[in-house]
Each structure stands twice: as structure tokens, then as C-alpha cells.
Coordinates of C-alpha atoms in Angstrom, one line a residue:
M1 CA 0.0 -0.1 0.1
G2 CA 1.0 3.6 -0.5
E3 CA 2.6 3.2 -4.0
T4 CA 1.2 5.4 -6.6
A5 CA 2.7 3.8 -9.7
G6 CA 0.5 5.2 -12.5
R7 CA -2.2 2.4 -12.7
D8 CA -5.3 1.6 -10.6
R9 CA -5.0 -1.4 -8.2
T10 CA -7.7 -3.6 -6.6
F11 CA -8.2 -3.7 -3.0
E12 CA -6.9 -7.0 -1.5
P13 CA -8.5 -8.4 1.7
T14 CA -5.1 -8.5 3.2
A15 CA -4.3 -4.9 2.2
L16 CA -4.6 -3.8 5.9
T17 CA -1.8 -6.1 6.8
A18 CA 0.8 -4.6 4.4
E19 CA 2.4 -2.5 7.3
A20 CA 4.3 -5.0 9.6
P21 CA 3.1 -5.0 13.2
A22 CA 5.5 -5.3 16.3
P23 CA 4.4 -7.0 19.3
L24 CA 5.3 -4.4 21.9
T25 CA 4.1 -0.9 22.4
G26 CA 3.8 0.9 19.1
G27 CA 4.0 -1.5 16.1
A28 CA 6.9 0.5 14.7
R29 CA 7.7 -0.2 11.1
A30 CA 11.2 -1.1 10.0
M31 CA 13.7 1.6 10.0
G32 CA 14.0 3.6 6.7
A33 CA 12.5 6.4 4.8
S34 CA 8.7 6.4 4.6
P35 CA 6.9 7.0 1.3
F36 CA 4.5 9.1 3.4
P37 CA 5.4 12.6 4.6
D38 CA 2.7 12.5 7.4
T39 CA 3.4 16.2 8.3
A40 CA -0.3 17.0 8.8
A41 CA -0.9 13.9 10.9
K42 CA 1.9 14.8 13.1
H43 CA 0.7 18.5 13.6
W44 CA -2.9 17.2 14.5
I45 CA -1.8 14.3 16.6
L46 CA 0.8 16.2 18.7
S47 CA -1.6 19.1 19.2
S48 CA -4.3 16.6 20.6
I49 CA -2.1 15.2 23.2
I50 CA -1.6 18.5 24.7
W51 CA -5.2 19.4 24.4
L52 CA -6.0 16.1 26.2
T53 CA -4.1 17.2 29.4
V54 CA -5.5 20.6 29.3
V55 CA -9.2 19.5 29.2
D56 CA -8.4 16.7 31.8
L57 CA -7.1 19.5 34.1
F58 CA -10.5 21.4 33.5
G59 CA -12.3 18.2 34.6
L60 CA -10.2 17.9 37.7
V61 CA -11.1 21.5 38.6
L62 CA -14.8 20.7 38.3
A63 CA -14.3 17.6 40.4
T64 CA -12.7 19.6 43.1
E65 CA -15.5 22.1 43.0
F66 CA -18.0 19.3 43.7
V67 CA -16.1 18.5 46.9
T68 CA -15.2 22.0 48.0
P69 CA -17.3 24.6 46.1
E70 CA -15.5 27.6 47.4
A71 CA -12.1 26.2 46.3
F72 CA -11.6 28.7 43.4
S73 CA -14.1 31.3 44.3
H74 CA -11.5 34.2 44.1
F75 CA -11.0 33.4 40.4
S76 CA -14.1 34.2 38.2
W77 CA -12.5 32.4 35.1
L78 CA -12.5 29.1 37.2
S79 CA -16.2 29.3 38.2
F80 CA -18.2 26.1 37.3
S81 CA -20.4 27.9 34.7
R82 CA -17.3 28.8 32.8
V83 CA -15.0 25.7 33.3
R84 CA -17.7 23.2 32.6
P85 CA -18.3 24.5 28.8
S86 CA -14.7 24.8 28.6
H87 CA -14.0 21.1 29.5
V88 CA -16.9 19.8 27.3
N89 CA -16.1 21.7 24.1
G90 CA -12.5 21.0 24.7
V91 CA -13.0 17.3 25.0
I92 CA -15.1 16.9 21.8
L93 CA -13.7 19.7 19.4
A94 CA -10.1 20.0 20.6
W95 CA -8.8 16.7 22.0
L96 CA -11.0 14.1 20.3
T97 CA -11.4 16.1 16.9
M98 CA -7.7 16.9 16.5
M99 CA -6.8 13.3 17.3
Y100 CA -9.3 11.9 14.8
F101 CA -8.2 14.3 12.0
G102 CA -4.5 13.3 12.8
A103 CA -5.4 9.7 12.5
L104 CA -7.5 10.3 9.4
F105 CA -4.5 12.2 7.7
Y106 CA -2.3 9.2 8.6
M107 CA -4.6 6.3 7.6
L108 CA -6.4 7.8 4.5
P109 CA -3.3 7.9 2.1
R110 CA -2.4 4.2 3.1
L111 CA -6.0 3.1 2.4
V112 CA -6.3 4.8 -1.0
G113 CA -2.8 4.5 -2.3
T114 CA -1.5 8.0 -2.5
R115 CA 1.8 9.4 -1.1
G116 CA 0.3 11.5 1.5
M117 CA -2.7 13.8 1.5
W118 CA -3.7 15.9 -1.4
S119 CA -2.2 18.8 0.3
E120 CA -0.1 18.2 3.5
R121 CA 0.4 21.9 3.7
L122 CA -3.2 22.7 3.9
G123 CA -3.5 20.0 6.6
V124 CA -0.7 21.7 8.6
I125 CA -2.2 25.2 8.1
C126 CA -5.5 23.9 9.2
A127 CA -4.0 22.4 12.4
W128 CA -2.4 25.6 13.5
A129 CA -5.7 27.5 12.6
W130 CA -7.8 25.0 14.7
N131 CA -5.5 25.4 17.5
V132 CA -5.5 29.3 17.6
M133 CA -9.3 29.5 17.1
Y134 CA -9.9 27.0 19.7
L135 CA -7.6 28.7 22.2
L136 CA -9.6 31.9 21.5
G137 CA -12.9 30.1 22.0
I138 CA -11.7 28.7 25.4
I139 CA -10.4 32.1 26.5
G140 CA -13.7 33.5 25.6
L141 CA -15.6 30.9 27.6
L142 CA -13.4 31.4 30.6
T143 CA -13.9 35.2 30.5
G144 CA -17.6 34.9 30.2
H145 CA -18.2 35.1 26.6
S146 CA -20.8 32.5 25.8
Q147 CA -24.0 31.7 23.7
G148 CA -25.3 29.8 26.7
R149 CA -26.4 26.7 24.8
E150 CA -25.1 23.3 26.0
Y151 CA -22.5 22.1 23.4
G152 CA -22.9 25.1 21.5
E153 CA -21.5 27.8 23.8
F154 CA -18.9 29.3 21.4
I155 CA -19.5 32.7 20.2
W156 CA -20.7 33.2 16.5
P157 CA -17.2 34.5 15.1
I158 CA -15.6 31.3 16.5
D159 CA -18.4 29.0 15.0
I160 CA -17.8 30.6 11.6
A161 CA -14.0 30.2 11.7
L162 CA -14.1 26.5 12.9
L163 CA -16.7 25.8 10.0
V164 CA -14.1 27.4 7.5
I165 CA -11.3 25.3 8.7
W166 CA -13.4 22.2 8.8
S167 CA -14.5 22.8 5.2
A168 CA -10.9 23.1 4.2
N169 CA -10.1 19.7 5.9
I170 CA -13.3 18.1 3.9
V171 CA -11.7 19.5 0.5
N172 CA -8.5 17.9 1.4
I173 CA -10.0 14.6 2.3
L174 CA -12.2 14.5 -0.9
A175 CA -9.4 15.6 -3.1
T176 CA -7.2 12.8 -1.8
V177 CA -9.9 10.1 -2.3
A178 CA -10.4 11.6 -5.8
I179 CA -6.6 10.8 -6.8
R180 CA -6.6 7.4 -5.2
T181 CA -5.0 4.5 -7.0
I182 CA -6.9 1.7 -5.1
R183 CA -10.2 1.9 -6.6
P184 CA -12.5 -0.2 -4.2
I185 CA -13.1 1.9 -1.0
Y186 CA -12.4 0.1 2.4
V187 CA -14.9 0.8 5.0
S188 CA -12.9 3.2 7.1
V189 CA -12.7 5.4 4.1
W190 CA -16.5 5.6 3.9
F191 CA -16.5 6.8 7.4
F192 CA -13.7 9.3 6.6
I193 CA -15.7 10.7 3.7
A194 CA -19.0 10.9 5.4
S195 CA -18.5 11.8 9.0
P196 CA -16.7 15.1 8.4
L197 CA -19.5 16.1 5.9
W198 CA -22.2 15.0 8.5
L199 CA -20.7 17.1 11.2
A200 CA -20.2 20.2 9.2
V201 CA -24.1 20.2 8.4
D202 CA -24.8 19.3 12.1
Y203 CA -22.5 22.1 13.6
A204 CA -23.9 24.7 11.1
I205 CA -27.5 23.8 11.8
G206 CA -27.2 23.0 15.6
N207 CA -25.5 26.3 16.2
V208 CA -28.1 28.2 14.4
I209 CA -25.3 29.8 12.2
W210 CA -27.8 32.1 10.4
R211 CA -28.4 34.1 13.5
P212 CA -25.3 35.9 14.4
G213 CA -26.7 38.2 17.0
H214 CA -29.8 39.9 18.6
V215 CA -31.0 41.3 15.5
W216 CA -33.4 38.3 14.8
G217 CA -35.1 38.6 18.1
A218 CA -33.4 35.8 19.6
P219 CA -30.0 35.3 21.3
S220 CA -27.1 34.6 19.0
G221 CA -27.0 30.9 18.0
A222 CA -30.5 30.0 19.2
L223 CA -34.0 29.7 17.9
G224 CA -36.7 32.1 19.1
N225 CA -39.1 29.4 20.6
S226 CA -37.4 27.9 23.6
L227 CA -38.9 24.5 23.3
S228 CA -37.9 24.3 19.6
D229 CA -34.4 25.4 20.6
A230 CA -34.3 22.7 23.1
M231 CA -35.3 20.1 20.6
L232 CA -32.8 21.4 17.9
N233 CA -30.1 21.7 20.6
W234 CA -30.3 18.0 21.6
W235 CA -30.5 16.8 18.0
Y236 CA -27.3 18.7 17.5
A237 CA -25.5 17.6 20.7
H238 CA -26.3 13.9 20.3
N239 CA -25.3 14.0 16.6
L240 CA -21.9 15.4 17.8
F241 CA -21.6 11.8 19.0
G242 CA -23.5 10.0 16.5
L243 CA -22.3 11.7 13.2
W244 CA -18.6 12.5 14.2
L245 CA -17.2 10.8 17.5
T246 CA -18.8 7.4 17.0
P247 CA -18.4 6.9 13.3
M248 CA -14.7 7.9 13.7
L249 CA -14.3 5.3 16.4
L250 CA -15.6 2.7 14.1
A251 CA -13.3 3.8 11.2
L252 CA -10.2 3.8 13.5
T253 CA -11.2 0.4 14.9
Y254 CA -11.7 -1.1 11.5
Y255 CA -8.1 -0.1 10.6
I256 CA -6.1 -0.8 13.9
V257 CA -7.5 -4.3 14.5
P258 CA -6.9 -5.9 11.1
R259 CA -3.5 -4.1 11.0
V260 CA -2.1 -5.1 14.2
T261 CA -3.5 -8.6 14.3
N262 CA -2.2 -9.2 10.6
T263 CA -5.8 -10.5 9.9
P264 CA -8.2 -9.5 7.1
L265 CA -11.4 -7.9 8.4
Y266 CA -14.1 -10.6 9.2
S267 CA -16.8 -9.4 7.2
Y268 CA -17.0 -6.6 4.7
T269 CA -20.8 -6.9 4.5
L270 CA -21.2 -6.4 8.2
S271 CA -18.9 -3.4 8.1
L272 CA -21.3 -1.8 5.5
I273 CA -24.3 -2.6 7.7
S274 CA -22.6 -0.8 10.6
F275 CA -22.0 2.3 8.3
W276 CA -25.5 2.6 6.8
G277 CA -27.2 1.6 10.2
M278 CA -25.3 4.4 11.7
A279 CA -26.3 6.9 9.1
F280 CA -30.1 6.0 9.1
F281 CA -30.7 5.4 12.8
Y282 CA -28.4 7.7 14.9
T283 CA -29.9 11.1 13.7
G284 CA -33.2 10.4 15.6
V285 CA -31.7 9.4 18.9
G286 CA -30.9 12.8 20.5
D287 CA -34.2 13.7 21.8
H288 CA -34.3 10.8 24.3
H289 CA -32.5 13.3 26.5
I290 CA -35.6 15.4 26.9
L291 CA -38.3 12.6 27.3
Q292 CA -39.4 14.3 30.6
S293 CA -40.1 17.7 28.7
P294 CA -43.3 18.6 26.9
T295 CA -42.1 17.7 23.5
P296 CA -44.4 16.1 20.9
A297 CA -45.2 12.5 21.4
W298 CA -44.3 11.5 17.8
L299 CA -40.7 12.9 18.5
K300 CA -40.4 11.0 21.7
T301 CA -41.4 7.7 19.8
I302 CA -38.7 8.5 17.2
A303 CA -36.1 8.9 19.9
E304 CA -37.1 5.7 21.8
V305 CA -37.4 3.5 18.5
S306 CA -34.2 4.9 17.0
S307 CA -32.3 4.3 20.1
W308 CA -33.2 0.5 20.0
M309 CA -32.7 0.3 16.2
L310 CA -29.2 1.7 16.7
L311 CA -28.2 -1.7 18.2
V312 CA -28.4 -3.1 14.6
P313 CA -25.2 -1.4 13.4
V314 CA -23.7 -1.7 16.9
F315 CA -24.0 -5.6 16.9
A316 CA -22.8 -5.7 13.2
F317 CA -19.7 -3.8 14.3
T318 CA -19.3 -6.0 17.4
I319 CA -19.6 -9.3 15.6
N320 CA -17.1 -8.0 12.9
I321 CA -14.5 -7.0 15.4
L322 CA -14.8 -10.1 17.4
G323 CA -14.7 -12.1 14.3
T324 CA -11.4 -10.6 13.3
M325 CA -10.0 -11.0 16.8
K326 CA -10.6 -14.7 16.7
G327 CA -7.4 -16.4 17.3
N328 CA -5.7 -13.3 18.0
W329 CA -6.4 -12.6 21.6
D330 CA -2.8 -13.3 22.7
R331 CA -2.0 -10.0 21.0
F332 CA -4.3 -8.2 23.5
F333 CA -1.7 -8.8 26.1
T334 CA 1.4 -8.1 24.2
N335 CA 0.4 -5.3 21.9
L336 CA -0.6 -2.1 23.9
P337 CA -2.3 -0.1 21.1
L338 CA -4.5 -3.1 20.4
R339 CA -5.3 -3.4 24.3
F340 CA -6.4 0.3 24.2
T341 CA -8.5 -0.3 21.0
M342 CA -10.2 -3.5 22.5
T343 CA -10.8 -1.9 25.8
A344 CA -12.4 1.1 24.1
F345 CA -14.4 -1.4 22.0
F346 CA -15.8 -3.0 25.1
F347 CA -16.8 0.4 26.6
Y348 CA -18.3 1.4 23.3
F349 CA -20.6 -1.7 23.3
L350 CA -21.6 -1.0 26.9
V351 CA -22.5 2.7 26.2
N352 CA -24.8 1.7 23.5
I353 CA -26.6 -0.9 25.6
Q354 CA -27.0 1.6 28.3
G355 CA -28.1 4.4 25.9
A356 CA -30.9 2.0 24.7
F357 CA -32.2 1.6 28.3
E358 CA -32.1 5.3 28.7
A359 CA -34.8 5.7 26.0
I360 CA -37.2 3.6 28.0
Q361 CA -39.6 6.0 29.8
P362 CA -39.5 4.6 33.3
F363 CA -35.7 4.3 33.3
N364 CA -35.4 7.6 31.9
K365 CA -37.6 9.1 34.6
L366 CA -35.4 7.4 37.3
T367 CA -32.1 8.6 35.9
H368 CA -32.9 11.9 34.4
F369 CA -30.9 14.8 36.0
T370 CA -28.9 12.5 38.1
N371 CA -25.2 11.6 38.0
F372 CA -26.1 8.5 36.0
V373 CA -26.3 10.8 33.0
V374 CA -22.9 12.1 33.7
A375 CA -21.6 8.7 34.0
H376 CA -23.2 7.7 30.7
A377 CA -21.5 10.6 28.9
H378 CA -18.1 9.8 30.3
L379 CA -18.5 6.2 29.4
A380 CA -18.7 7.5 25.7
L381 CA -16.2 10.4 25.7
L382 CA -13.7 8.8 28.1
G383 CA -14.2 5.1 28.2
A384 CA -14.6 4.7 24.5
F385 CA -13.3 7.6 22.5
T386 CA -10.4 8.7 24.8
I387 CA -9.1 5.3 25.5
L388 CA -9.1 4.5 21.8
G389 CA -7.4 7.7 21.0
M390 CA -4.5 7.1 23.4
G391 CA -3.9 3.6 21.8
V392 CA -4.2 5.1 18.2
I393 CA -1.7 7.9 19.1
D394 CA 0.8 5.5 20.5
Y395 CA 0.5 3.3 17.3
I396 CA 0.8 6.2 14.9
V397 CA 3.7 7.9 16.6
A398 CA 5.7 4.7 16.5
Q399 CA 4.9 4.5 12.8
V400 CA 5.7 8.0 11.7
Y401 CA 8.9 8.3 13.7
A402 CA 9.9 4.8 12.7
K403 CA 11.0 3.7 16.2
P404 CA 9.4 2.0 19.1
L405 CA 7.9 4.1 22.0
Y406 CA 10.5 5.2 24.6
S407 CA 9.1 3.1 27.4
R408 CA 6.7 0.1 27.4
S409 CA 6.6 0.5 31.2
L410 CA 5.2 4.1 30.8
S411 CA 2.6 2.7 28.3
E412 CA 1.5 0.3 30.8
W413 CA 1.2 2.8 33.6
Q414 CA -0.6 4.9 31.1
Y415 CA -3.1 2.1 30.2
W416 CA -3.9 1.1 33.8
L417 CA -4.1 4.6 35.2
V418 CA -6.8 5.5 32.6
T419 CA -8.5 2.1 32.7
V420 CA -8.7 1.9 36.6
G421 CA -9.2 5.6 36.9
F422 CA -12.3 5.6 34.4
T423 CA -13.7 2.4 35.9
G424 CA -13.8 3.8 39.3
F425 CA -15.0 7.2 38.0
F426 CA -17.9 5.6 36.0
S427 CA -18.8 3.4 38.9
V428 CA -19.2 6.0 41.7
L429 CA -21.0 8.3 39.4
T430 CA -23.6 5.5 38.4
L431 CA -24.1 4.6 42.0
A432 CA -24.6 8.3 42.8
G433 CA -27.1 8.6 40.1
F434 CA -29.1 5.7 41.3
Q435 CA -29.1 7.0 44.8
Q436 CA -30.3 10.4 43.6
G437 CA -33.0 8.9 41.4
F438 CA -34.5 6.5 44.0
S439 CA -34.4 9.3 46.7
W440 CA -36.3 11.6 44.5
Q441 CA -38.8 9.0 43.7
E442 CA -39.5 8.7 47.5
G443 CA -40.0 12.5 47.7
I444 CA -36.7 13.3 49.5
P445 CA -35.7 17.0 48.6
E446 CA -32.4 17.5 46.7
V447 CA -31.1 19.5 49.5
N448 CA -31.2 16.4 51.8
V449 CA -29.8 14.1 49.0
L450 CA -26.7 16.2 48.4
P451 CA -24.8 15.5 51.7
Q452 CA -25.1 11.8 50.9
L453 CA -23.1 12.2 47.5
H454 CA -20.0 14.0 49.2
A455 CA -18.1 10.7 49.5
Y456 CA -19.0 9.8 45.9
Y457 CA -17.7 13.2 44.8
I458 CA -14.4 12.8 46.7
A459 CA -13.9 9.3 45.1
R460 CA -14.7 11.0 41.7
G461 CA -11.9 13.6 42.3
I462 CA -9.3 10.7 43.1
F463 CA -10.2 8.7 40.2
G464 CA -10.2 11.9 38.0
A465 CA -6.7 12.6 39.3
M466 CA -5.6 9.1 37.9
I467 CA -7.1 10.0 34.4
V468 CA -5.2 13.4 34.5
L469 CA -1.9 11.5 35.4
S470 CA -2.4 9.0 32.5
G471 CA -2.4 11.8 30.0
I472 CA 0.6 13.4 31.5
V473 CA 2.5 10.0 31.3
Q474 CA 1.6 9.6 27.6
I475 CA 3.0 13.2 26.9
V476 CA 6.3 12.2 28.7
N477 CA 6.4 9.0 26.7
I478 CA 5.6 10.5 23.4
G479 CA 8.1 13.3 24.0
M480 CA 10.9 11.1 24.9
T481 CA 10.1 8.9 21.8
I482 CA 10.5 11.9 19.4
F483 CA 13.5 13.4 21.0
T484 CA 15.7 10.4 22.1
N485 CA 17.1 7.4 20.3
T486 CA 14.7 4.7 21.4
A487 CA 15.8 2.1 19.2
E488 CA 19.3 2.2 20.9
R489 CA 17.6 2.2 24.2
R490 CA 15.7 -0.9 23.4
R491 CA 18.7 -2.7 22.0
I492 CA 20.5 -2.0 25.3
E493 CA 17.5 -3.2 27.3
T494 CA 17.4 -6.3 25.3
L495 CA 21.0 -7.1 25.9
R496 CA 20.6 -6.7 29.5
V497 CA 17.8 -8.9 29.8
A498 CA 19.7 -11.5 27.6
E499 CA 22.8 -11.1 29.8
A500 CA 20.4 -11.6 33.0
M501 CA 19.0 -14.8 31.5
A502 CA 22.2 -16.3 30.2
P503 CA 23.3 -19.4 32.2
P504 CA 26.4 -18.9 34.2
P505 CA 29.8 -19.8 32.7
V506 CA 30.9 -23.4 33.4
A507 CA 34.5 -23.5 35.0
G508 CA 36.9 -25.2 32.6

């Protein structure tokens, strides 16, 4: 793969195994010059690592404020109402979006047979522009400049700038596919084409981009009717997950698992079912977040039915990945990028089962407005998308720099910190949510329920600190990989192990 010798080629079932995997931390290819420049991928990937730690620190500030609300009371820019949207927008559109585009810019040329993106320079320019505009957006939120709509807090000029940059990336992607030399399109490429297009439409409509200010009789970025705006807002917010974050998870998993296991994808048909099922069923799911509001009954029905129909593409994807992993589970323990990927895969399956139950009216009534919903959101954003991103970054960095990661031990620490940290985080919030829900059903006022949650919030902060630490460990590991001779370090480590295991010399 990756050659562009003046003729079209057919897609081989084993095409994804052309890049030799390694059993340790990064699957680094053999030393030597790469036919791929990967400059755009590097800029997006390395930027995303920094953003991950920044947004994790925002989350730790929020967790601290749940335990001691007055902890940062002297700093207006650290008030809950400002840090929370900075955290949420940062996770979705800074950390995850930059990681996804970096992975896309790495994988797409290898899947379509081009020597890099159509314009690596455009990809680099877009990475810098995205960083700058996102930094301005976060500064705006921390200083109180917000549109006040959940997941749509950025002010109108930032929205426009992000859409322009996004559109430039779409042009780069479509142009790369247009000059491909491998004519059949692998399923990951289907997602790479469709998902950015879907999100551009979702972002423009969801942020009511045609309302730049108060001249229309409504706040900037909002509809005039509050109920209509709430319905649109949750259509938009859930489609950030359904039309961008989730499809890209599928695309990256469909790439990493066959590549690392050196095994063809189990079923191309199942992969297309997962693609088209996602496209048809996910857009109607969002309003299950407002089942307890006075929205039309037909809209609630669509949300409930769509939430369960979504299990069709979920199970197609699940069967496909498990089929590909058959006979390869030993690699789960030896290859860390694969371990990250399959851990994220498990959490992805769980979040979809959980989401389907949230669409059932009695269960929704029990958990609505509780910490259960917060746990559910983190199951997707942290358990599935972030853990996947960590593994993908470890894999790609080892490939583009053509050397193993600096330390397998650090990668192990990173994995266990984020996995144990998230599992504990998710568990305590889920338990807190059920305690809230059952207490409210018994008529206990919220003011009397809150003291019972204090221990949960302390545990949340501790587990959150573990998650922050895992991101810092990855920054150290990636930084040392880039700036040190890891191949020589690994050679010395191997010699030391060999010497330690060698039998003692026999006296002559």
C-alpha cells in the first residue's frame, strides 16, 4: 500500500496487513525512509495530546468544586459555569477532533494508495488555525463570552472560523480520495468521507449559524421558541456523538484491529451494515435526553425507537471486530495499541446498551438529571473515544517516527491509570445517580440528598486525578520517543535482559 505507480490497483482483503506490526508498544515499522510525509498527521496528533491534558485538568477543577465549592471562588474564570463548557467543548472539538483528524490524515493515504494527503501543507495550516481559534474560543468561555447553549457555547465568530477550517479539511479529504490508486473503497474510508460532511452540517444547523446576534429577536445561535431550540439543541448535541465521534471510532477500529493482528477484516458486509445503520438510525436518537419535557409524542417515539434500532449497526460492528480478533487474543496482552483499542471497543458496546435503556420512559424518569447521565456521557467520551485515541496515538507515533515508543513501562502505566481511573469514576457516578433517582422517587428533597453524595464526589476526584496523570504519562512517553534514540535504548535493554537470563559460565 502507499505506492502510486501510474495504474489503479484492486483492494486486497489483506491490504490492511501490509504494514508489519510489532508485538510491543507501538507497532513501529522497520527503520528507513517512509513514502508518506505524514506532516499533517503529526501536527494534529501532537496538538491533540496537549489538549487532552488541558481538558483533563479542567475536569479535575470541576471535580474539586463538587467537593469544595469555594475552592476557586476568588477566580471568576474558574467558576463552574465557565470551566464546564470549556471542559466539554475542549474534549469534543479540541482533544478528540484533533486526534481523529490526525489519525485520518495518517490512515487515508495508506488506504487509498496515495503518497500523503492531497495537500499536506493545507492540513498543517488547518491544524495551526484550529489550535488558534480553539484557544480563542476557550479564552472567551473562561472570560464569560458564551452563547449559553449546551455544547454550543462558542460565540458566533468562532463558530464561523471553525466551520471554514473544517470545510478546508473536507476539501483535502475528498481531493485525496479523488486521486486514489486503489479503486475499491475500504469501509474506514467511507467513514472518513461521510463523517466530516455530516458534522459540518450538524454544527452549522445546531449552532443556528444564520443568527449571528440579537437582530433576529433571539440570542445569538438560538431559535426564538425555547422548546423548539431545546429540541434542536439535543438533536445537534447527540449528533456530535452519532455523526462524528462514533463513526470515527468505528473507522479507526476497523483500521487498527486488522492491521495489528495481521488478519483480514472478518466481514466487509457487516462493516457496510454498521456504516449505513449508523447513518440511518443515529440522527433520531438525540431527543431521548428530553423525554421528560413537553416535546411532541411523535418525537419521543422516534427517539425511543431509533435508540433501539441503533443496536443493529452496533451488533454488526461488534460481531465484525470479534470475528477479526478470533485466534488473536494473545496479542491483546502483548500489543498495547490493540489493548487500548479493544478496551475502548468494550466500553463502546456498553455505552450503546446503556443508551438504549435510557430511552425507556420509566428508566429515563429514574435517571434523568442525576449523575447517572454524567456517567453515561463519560462512558462514551472517556471510556470509548479517549482510550481508543490514546492507543491510536501510541501506534501512529511509533509508525511515523519509525521507532518504538520510549518506554513500554510508561505505556503500561498509562493504560492502567486511565482504565482503572475511568472504571472507578464511572462506577461511583453511576451509584450516585441511582441514589439520587431513588431518593427523588421517595420525595426526598435534593437539598437532603446532596450530603449523601459527598463521598462519591471525593472518590470521583481521586479517580479523575488518575485519568489526568495518565495523560501526562503519555506526553512524557511520546516526547521522549520523538527526542531520544529509542531504538538504541531498546537494544541496550534487550542485551541486559539477555545477559541476565544467560546461564552462568561453566568452569573449565
